[in-house]
Amino acid sequence: MKTTSEKLALLLAVTLSVCVVCASSYLYLVDHERPQQYLMAIALVCFAWTMRHFTGGNAEKNPAGREARRDVTLGIVFACLLLSIGLIARQGWIGDQFRGRGIGFFTGVFVVLLANVIPKRAGSASNLAIRRIGGWALVLGGLGYALASLLLPLAYANSAAPLIMVFAMAYAVARVFWFIRKSRSIPPPLSE
Amino acid sequence: MNKVFKALADPTRRQVLALLKNGPLTAGELADHFDVSKPTMSAHFTILREADLIASSKRGKSVVYCLKLSVLEETLAGFAELLGIQAKAPPGGQLAEPTFSNAKESDENDF
């Protein structure tokens, strides 16, 4: 049985997909400059839904499959948001600055949403600490990416936002290496 | 989300989560840290399981619990600890028992 958040994500994905497909279809007929881009947008949406259909197997009974399908649904929402921003920008309704900030902000938010549930994923207890480190690093990196894209002057945001994400991932890798080294240096308990 | 807030509202349950951050523990090992009865601890574990904050598995006759917190839930637990009532039980004292009906005595390993 789907949770409320899963139903909302699915509703959002369907709504955004319909909007993107309708807008792309209309622009394909009206705008003759680069029609292949609109076809690619429609193809991307169709491919994403096809992938969702074949992801997860019997998601109702399989928790891991359900998680995978939820991730794909979030991916569809994200892709449709970015496509929408691109389509709106192409029509001249928003400027380049708004387009850049919008794409950066939603990318950061998407990373945060996916990374938030990394520690909850099924896996061995031994790599739980590694999943926690990775989850926290990506959440903070994604948050920094989104805020930098939103708040900094665009010239600085284009370089600062990726730097924040790279730093967060480098910190996570360093912490994981330190953790693995520390756990290997602890001697096994002596048996009596 | 209501179940998560309910689970994090109790300092005993928050301390269970803090203990599990170091690695999986059996029900008995967790219960040894608290001065409460086994049915009470069993009720706490049930609330945490229903909120999907811990996962349980069988190891022989023992039940082993491991942490299953998302980043947001861990943040909420931290805020609850910062703003809430003291998390540690007073030495020699007993925590207020939560009201659970139909609480039964259970075996040592059977939480």
GROMACS .gro file of C-alpha atoms in nm:
model
  303
    1MET     CA    1   0.000   0.000   0.000
    2LYS     CA    2   0.145   0.337  -0.100
    3THR     CA    3   0.220   0.595   0.167
    4THR     CA    4   0.094   0.952   0.138
    5SER     CA    5   0.434   1.082   0.027
    6GLU     CA    6   0.456   0.813  -0.243
    7LYS     CA    7   0.111   0.906  -0.371
    8LEU     CA    8   0.204   1.275  -0.376
    9ALA     CA    9   0.529   1.205  -0.560
   10LEU     CA   10   0.344   0.993  -0.816
   11LEU     CA   11   0.077   1.261  -0.864
   12LEU     CA   12   0.345   1.526  -0.909
   13ALA     CA   13   0.536   1.308  -1.155
   14VAL     CA   14   0.224   1.242  -1.362
   15THR     CA   15   0.119   1.610  -1.363
   16LEU     CA   16   0.463   1.738  -1.457
   17SER     CA   17   0.506   1.470  -1.725
   18VAL     CA   18   0.175   1.558  -1.886
   19CYS     CA   19   0.266   1.930  -1.881
   20VAL     CA   20   0.608   1.867  -2.032
   21VAL     CA   21   0.476   1.634  -2.303
   22CYS     CA   22   0.193   1.873  -2.397
   23ALA     CA   23   0.420   2.178  -2.400
   24SER     CA   24   0.689   1.997  -2.601
   25SER     CA   25   0.434   1.869  -2.850
   26TYR     CA   26   0.292   2.218  -2.898
   27LEU     CA   27   0.636   2.377  -2.932
   28TYR     CA   28   0.745   2.104  -3.176
   29LEU     CA   29   0.461   2.209  -3.404
   30VAL     CA   30   0.507   2.583  -3.355
   31ASP     CA   31   0.882   2.635  -3.315
   32HIS     CA   32   1.072   2.521  -3.623
   33GLU     CA   33   1.419   2.630  -3.508
   34ARG     CA   34   1.522   2.323  -3.303
   35PRO     CA   35   1.237   2.072  -3.320
   36GLN     CA   36   1.460   1.775  -3.224
   37GLN     CA   37   1.504   1.913  -2.871
   38TYR     CA   38   1.131   1.897  -2.809
   39LEU     CA   39   1.123   1.542  -2.944
   40MET     CA   40   1.409   1.453  -2.709
   41ALA     CA   41   1.216   1.595  -2.414
   42ILE     CA   42   0.914   1.378  -2.502
   43ALA     CA   43   1.137   1.074  -2.555
   44LEU     CA   44   1.308   1.130  -2.220
   45VAL     CA   45   0.977   1.140  -2.035
   46CYS     CA   46   0.852   0.825  -2.211
   47PHE     CA   47   1.181   0.647  -2.137
   48ALA     CA   48   1.164   0.746  -1.770
   49TRP     CA   49   0.812   0.606  -1.730
   50THR     CA   50   0.909   0.287  -1.913
   51MET     CA   51   1.201   0.248  -1.676
   52ARG     CA   52   0.970   0.300  -1.381
   53HIS     CA   53   0.735   0.033  -1.508
   54PHE     CA   54   1.014  -0.224  -1.528
   55THR     CA   55   1.188  -0.118  -1.205
   56GLY     CA   56   1.128  -0.293  -0.880
   57GLY     CA   57   0.950  -0.603  -0.996
   58ASN     CA   58   0.650  -0.662  -0.775
   59ALA     CA   59   0.696  -0.344  -0.574
   60GLU     CA   60   0.387  -0.411  -0.361
   61LYS     CA   61   0.550  -0.712  -0.198
   62ASN     CA   62   0.919  -0.628  -0.236
   63PRO     CA   63   1.044  -0.339  -0.013
   64ALA     CA   64   1.370  -0.300  -0.207
   65GLY     CA   65   1.179  -0.282  -0.534
   66ARG     CA   66   0.946  -0.029  -0.381
   67GLU     CA   67   1.240   0.191  -0.283
   68ALA     CA   68   1.387   0.166  -0.632
   69ARG     CA   69   1.054   0.261  -0.788
   70ARG     CA   70   1.023   0.556  -0.549
   71ASP     CA   71   1.369   0.674  -0.654
   72VAL     CA   72   1.274   0.652  -1.021
   73THR     CA   73   0.954   0.850  -0.950
   74LEU     CA   74   1.161   1.120  -0.781
   75GLY     CA   75   1.393   1.116  -1.081
   76ILE     CA   76   1.095   1.170  -1.313
   77VAL     CA   77   0.981   1.467  -1.102
   78PHE     CA   78   1.330   1.612  -1.113
   79ALA     CA   79   1.376   1.559  -1.486
   80CYS     CA   80   1.036   1.713  -1.562
   81LEU     CA   81   1.115   2.015  -1.341
   82LEU     CA   82   1.439   2.076  -1.527
   83LEU     CA   83   1.272   2.026  -1.866
   84SER     CA   84   0.997   2.269  -1.762
   85ILE     CA   85   1.253   2.531  -1.666
   86GLY     CA   86   1.430   2.480  -2.000
   87LEU     CA   87   1.106   2.507  -2.197
   88ILE     CA   88   0.998   2.819  -2.010
   89ALA     CA   89   1.341   2.977  -2.061
   90ARG     CA   90   1.331   2.895  -2.434
   91GLN     CA   91   1.007   3.090  -2.463
   92GLY     CA   92   1.177   3.390  -2.303
   93TRP     CA   93   0.943   3.391  -2.003
   94ILE     CA   94   1.234   3.376  -1.761
   95GLY     CA   95   1.588   3.512  -1.788
   96ASP     CA   96   1.911   3.314  -1.797
   97GLN     CA   97   1.982   3.401  -1.434
   98PHE     CA   98   1.653   3.259  -1.312
   99ARG     CA   99   1.704   2.951  -1.528
  100GLY     CA  100   2.054   2.893  -1.387
  101ARG     CA  101   1.942   2.944  -1.029
  102GLY     CA  102   1.636   2.722  -1.075
  103ILE     CA  103   1.835   2.434  -1.221
  104GLY     CA  104   2.098   2.464  -0.945
  105PHE     CA  105   1.842   2.483  -0.667
  106PHE     CA  106   1.639   2.184  -0.785
  107THR     CA  107   1.955   1.980  -0.841
  108GLY     CA  108   2.058   2.045  -0.480
  109VAL     CA  109   1.714   1.961  -0.348
  110PHE     CA  110   1.707   1.639  -0.550
  111VAL     CA  111   2.043   1.532  -0.404
  112VAL     CA  112   1.913   1.609  -0.053
  113LEU     CA  113   1.595   1.404  -0.105
  114LEU     CA  114   1.783   1.102  -0.238
  115ALA     CA  115   2.066   1.120   0.017
  116ASN     CA  116   1.827   1.157   0.312
  117VAL     CA  117   1.718   0.792   0.289
  118ILE     CA  118   2.060   0.637   0.223
  119PRO     CA  119   2.110   0.538   0.591
  120LYS     CA  120   1.769   0.367   0.592
  121ARG     CA  121   1.845   0.142   0.298
  122ALA     CA  122   1.869  -0.232   0.348
  123GLY     CA  123   2.223  -0.347   0.402
  124SER     CA  124   2.452  -0.513   0.651
  125ALA     CA  125   2.491  -0.360   0.992
  126SER     CA  126   2.867  -0.336   0.935
  127ASN     CA  127   2.830  -0.077   0.661
  128LEU     CA  128   2.561   0.119   0.843
  129ALA     CA  129   2.825   0.368   0.962
  130ILE     CA  130   2.945   0.411   0.604
  131ARG     CA  131   2.590   0.473   0.485
  132ARG     CA  132   2.538   0.728   0.761
  133ILE     CA  133   2.858   0.911   0.667
  134GLY     CA  134   2.763   0.911   0.298
  135GLY     CA  135   2.406   1.019   0.367
  136TRP     CA  136   2.503   1.309   0.590
  137ALA     CA  137   2.775   1.428   0.353
  138LEU     CA  138   2.547   1.426   0.049
  139VAL     CA  139   2.260   1.593   0.237
  140LEU     CA  140   2.486   1.875   0.357
  141GLY     CA  141   2.653   1.899   0.017
  142GLY     CA  142   2.318   1.912  -0.161
  143LEU     CA  143   2.190   2.172   0.083
  144GLY     CA  144   2.499   2.384   0.026
  145TYR     CA  145   2.463   2.342  -0.350
  146ALA     CA  146   2.098   2.453  -0.343
  147LEU     CA  147   2.161   2.752  -0.115
  148ALA     CA  148   2.469   2.864  -0.311
  149SER     CA  149   2.271   2.849  -0.637
  150LEU     CA  150   1.992   3.050  -0.479
  151LEU     CA  151   2.176   3.313  -0.277
  152LEU     CA  152   2.520   3.379  -0.423
  153PRO     CA  153   2.579   3.607  -0.723
  154LEU     CA  154   2.549   3.382  -1.029
  155ALA     CA  155   2.912   3.424  -1.133
  156TYR     CA  156   3.025   3.287  -0.796
  157ALA     CA  157   2.742   3.035  -0.766
  158ASN     CA  158   2.844   2.851  -1.084
  159SER     CA  159   3.181   2.766  -0.929
  160ALA     CA  160   3.099   2.768  -0.555
  161ALA     CA  161   2.805   2.527  -0.574
  162PRO     CA  162   2.995   2.241  -0.742
  163LEU     CA  163   3.294   2.308  -0.513
  164ILE     CA  164   3.071   2.263  -0.208
  165MET     CA  165   2.944   1.932  -0.343
  166VAL     CA  166   3.297   1.812  -0.428
  167PHE     CA  167   3.420   1.909  -0.081
  168ALA     CA  168   3.131   1.724   0.083
  169MET     CA  169   3.202   1.409  -0.117
  170ALA     CA  170   3.577   1.433  -0.051
  171TYR     CA  171   3.505   1.466   0.321
  172ALA     CA  172   3.277   1.162   0.306
  173VAL     CA  173   3.544   0.955   0.129
  174ALA     CA  174   3.807   1.063   0.382
  175ARG     CA  175   3.577   0.976   0.676
  176VAL     CA  176   3.497   0.636   0.527
  177PHE     CA  177   3.867   0.557   0.479
  178TRP     CA  178   3.940   0.668   0.835
  179PHE     CA  179   3.652   0.458   0.966
  180ILE     CA  180   3.763   0.147   0.776
  181ARG     CA  181   4.121   0.194   0.894
  182LYS     CA  182   4.009   0.243   1.253
  183SER     CA  183   3.785  -0.065   1.250
  184ARG     CA  184   4.068  -0.279   1.108
  185SER     CA  185   4.316  -0.154   1.369
  186ILE     CA  186   4.093  -0.269   1.659
  187PRO     CA  187   4.209  -0.620   1.760
  188PRO     CA  188   3.944  -0.894   1.786
  189PRO     CA  189   3.827  -0.972   2.142
  190LEU     CA  190   4.021  -1.247   2.318
  191SER     CA  191   3.826  -1.569   2.379
  192GLU     CA  192   3.852  -1.705   2.734
  193MET     CA  193   0.552   1.105   1.033
  194ASN     CA  194   0.330   1.107   1.344
  195LYS     CA  195   0.478   0.773   1.446
  196VAL     CA  196   0.829   0.918   1.414
  197PHE     CA  197   0.746   1.216   1.637
  198LYS     CA  198   0.581   0.989   1.891
  199ALA     CA  199   0.883   0.761   1.893
  200LEU     CA  200   1.129   1.048   1.936
  201ALA     CA  201   0.928   1.216   2.211
  202ASP     CA  202   1.042   0.971   2.478
  203PRO     CA  203   1.395   1.007   2.624
  204THR     CA  204   1.429   0.630   2.674
  205ARG     CA  205   1.363   0.563   2.309
  206ARG     CA  206   1.606   0.840   2.209
  207GLN     CA  207   1.870   0.679   2.426
  208VAL     CA  208   1.804   0.342   2.260
  209LEU     CA  209   1.871   0.509   1.925
  210ALA     CA  210   2.190   0.668   2.063
  211LEU     CA  211   2.312   0.327   2.186
  212LEU     CA  212   2.243   0.168   1.848
  213LYS     CA  213   2.460   0.427   1.670
  214ASN     CA  214   2.764   0.229   1.778
  215GLY     CA  215   2.634  -0.090   1.620
  216PRO     CA  216   2.363  -0.354   1.650
  217LEU     CA  217   2.271  -0.476   1.998
  218THR     CA  218   2.049  -0.751   2.131
  219ALA     CA  219   1.732  -0.675   2.321
  220GLY     CA  220   1.894  -0.789   2.644
  221GLU     CA  221   2.202  -0.572   2.594
  222LEU     CA  222   1.981  -0.270   2.534
  223ALA     CA  223   1.758  -0.345   2.832
  224ASP     CA  224   2.064  -0.362   3.061
  225HIS     CA  225   2.115   0.012   3.014
  226PHE     CA  226   1.776   0.100   3.156
  227ASP     CA  227   1.612   0.047   3.491
  228VAL     CA  228   1.273  -0.050   3.351
  229SER     CA  229   1.089  -0.378   3.319
  230LYS     CA  230   1.113  -0.603   3.015
  231PRO     CA  231   0.751  -0.546   2.901
  232THR     CA  232   0.818  -0.173   2.908
  233MET     CA  233   1.132  -0.212   2.699
  234SER     CA  234   0.942  -0.440   2.465
  235ALA     CA  235   0.681  -0.167   2.420
  236HIS     CA  236   0.954   0.088   2.344
  237PHE     CA  237   1.106  -0.143   2.083
  238THR     CA  238   0.764  -0.193   1.925
  239ILE     CA  239   0.706   0.181   1.894
  240LEU     CA  240   1.050   0.230   1.740
  241ARG     CA  241   0.993  -0.057   1.496
  242GLU     CA  242   0.652   0.075   1.393
  243ALA     CA  243   0.806   0.416   1.328
  244ASP     CA  244   1.065   0.238   1.108
  245LEU     CA  245   1.351   0.378   1.316
  246ILE     CA  246   1.502   0.041   1.403
  247ALA     CA  247   1.512  -0.296   1.232
  248SER     CA  248   1.507  -0.631   1.408
  249SER     CA  249   1.647  -0.968   1.315
  250LYS     CA  250   1.681  -1.303   1.487
  251ARG     CA  251   2.023  -1.430   1.588
  252GLY     CA  252   1.966  -1.771   1.736
  253LYS     CA  253   1.726  -1.716   2.024
  254SER     CA  254   1.805  -1.346   2.057
  255VAL     CA  255   1.651  -1.051   1.879
  256VAL     CA  256   1.908  -0.809   1.743
  257TYR     CA  257   1.818  -0.448   1.678
  258CYS     CA  258   1.999  -0.212   1.441
  259LEU     CA  259   1.952   0.153   1.358
  260LYS     CA  260   1.743   0.263   1.062
  261LEU     CA  261   1.735   0.643   1.080
  262SER     CA  262   1.727   0.876   0.784
  263VAL     CA  263   1.930   1.197   0.804
  264LEU     CA  264   1.615   1.400   0.875
  265GLU     CA  265   1.504   1.164   1.151
  266GLU     CA  266   1.849   1.176   1.307
  267THR     CA  267   1.834   1.556   1.300
  268LEU     CA  268   1.490   1.552   1.462
  269ALA     CA  269   1.621   1.318   1.733
  270GLY     CA  270   1.908   1.556   1.796
  271PHE     CA  271   1.673   1.854   1.827
  272ALA     CA  272   1.442   1.656   2.053
  273GLU     CA  273   1.738   1.571   2.274
  274LEU     CA  274   1.853   1.933   2.277
  275LEU     CA  275   1.513   2.073   2.364
  276GLY     CA  276   1.359   1.783   2.556
  277ILE     CA  277   1.378   1.642   2.907
  278GLN     CA  278   1.705   1.482   3.020
  279ALA     CA  279   1.777   1.167   2.826
  280LYS     CA  280   1.968   0.973   3.093
  281ALA     CA  281   1.777   0.795   3.367
  282PRO     CA  282   1.864   0.918   3.718
  283PRO     CA  283   2.098   0.670   3.896
  284GLY     CA  284   1.896   0.410   4.087
  285GLY     CA  285   1.573   0.574   3.982
  286GLN     CA  286   1.306   0.447   3.749
  287LEU     CA  287   1.165   0.616   3.443
  288ALA     CA  288   0.796   0.686   3.430
  289GLU     CA  289   0.637   0.383   3.269
  290PRO     CA  290   0.446   0.459   2.950
  291THR     CA  291   0.084   0.352   2.959
  292PHE     CA  292   0.041   0.038   2.751
  293SER     CA  293  -0.251  -0.193   2.789
  294ASN     CA  294  -0.213  -0.569   2.732
  295ALA     CA  295   0.160  -0.561   2.822
  296LYS     CA  296   0.265  -0.920   2.894
  297GLU     CA  297   0.566  -1.073   3.064
  298SER     CA  298   0.801  -1.222   2.814
  299ASP     CA  299   1.111  -1.439   2.813
  300GLU     CA  300   1.453  -1.278   2.851
  301ASN     CA  301   1.546  -1.323   2.486
  302ASP     CA  302   1.206  -1.276   2.338
  303PHE     CA  303   1.153  -0.903   2.292
   0.00000   0.00000   0.00000
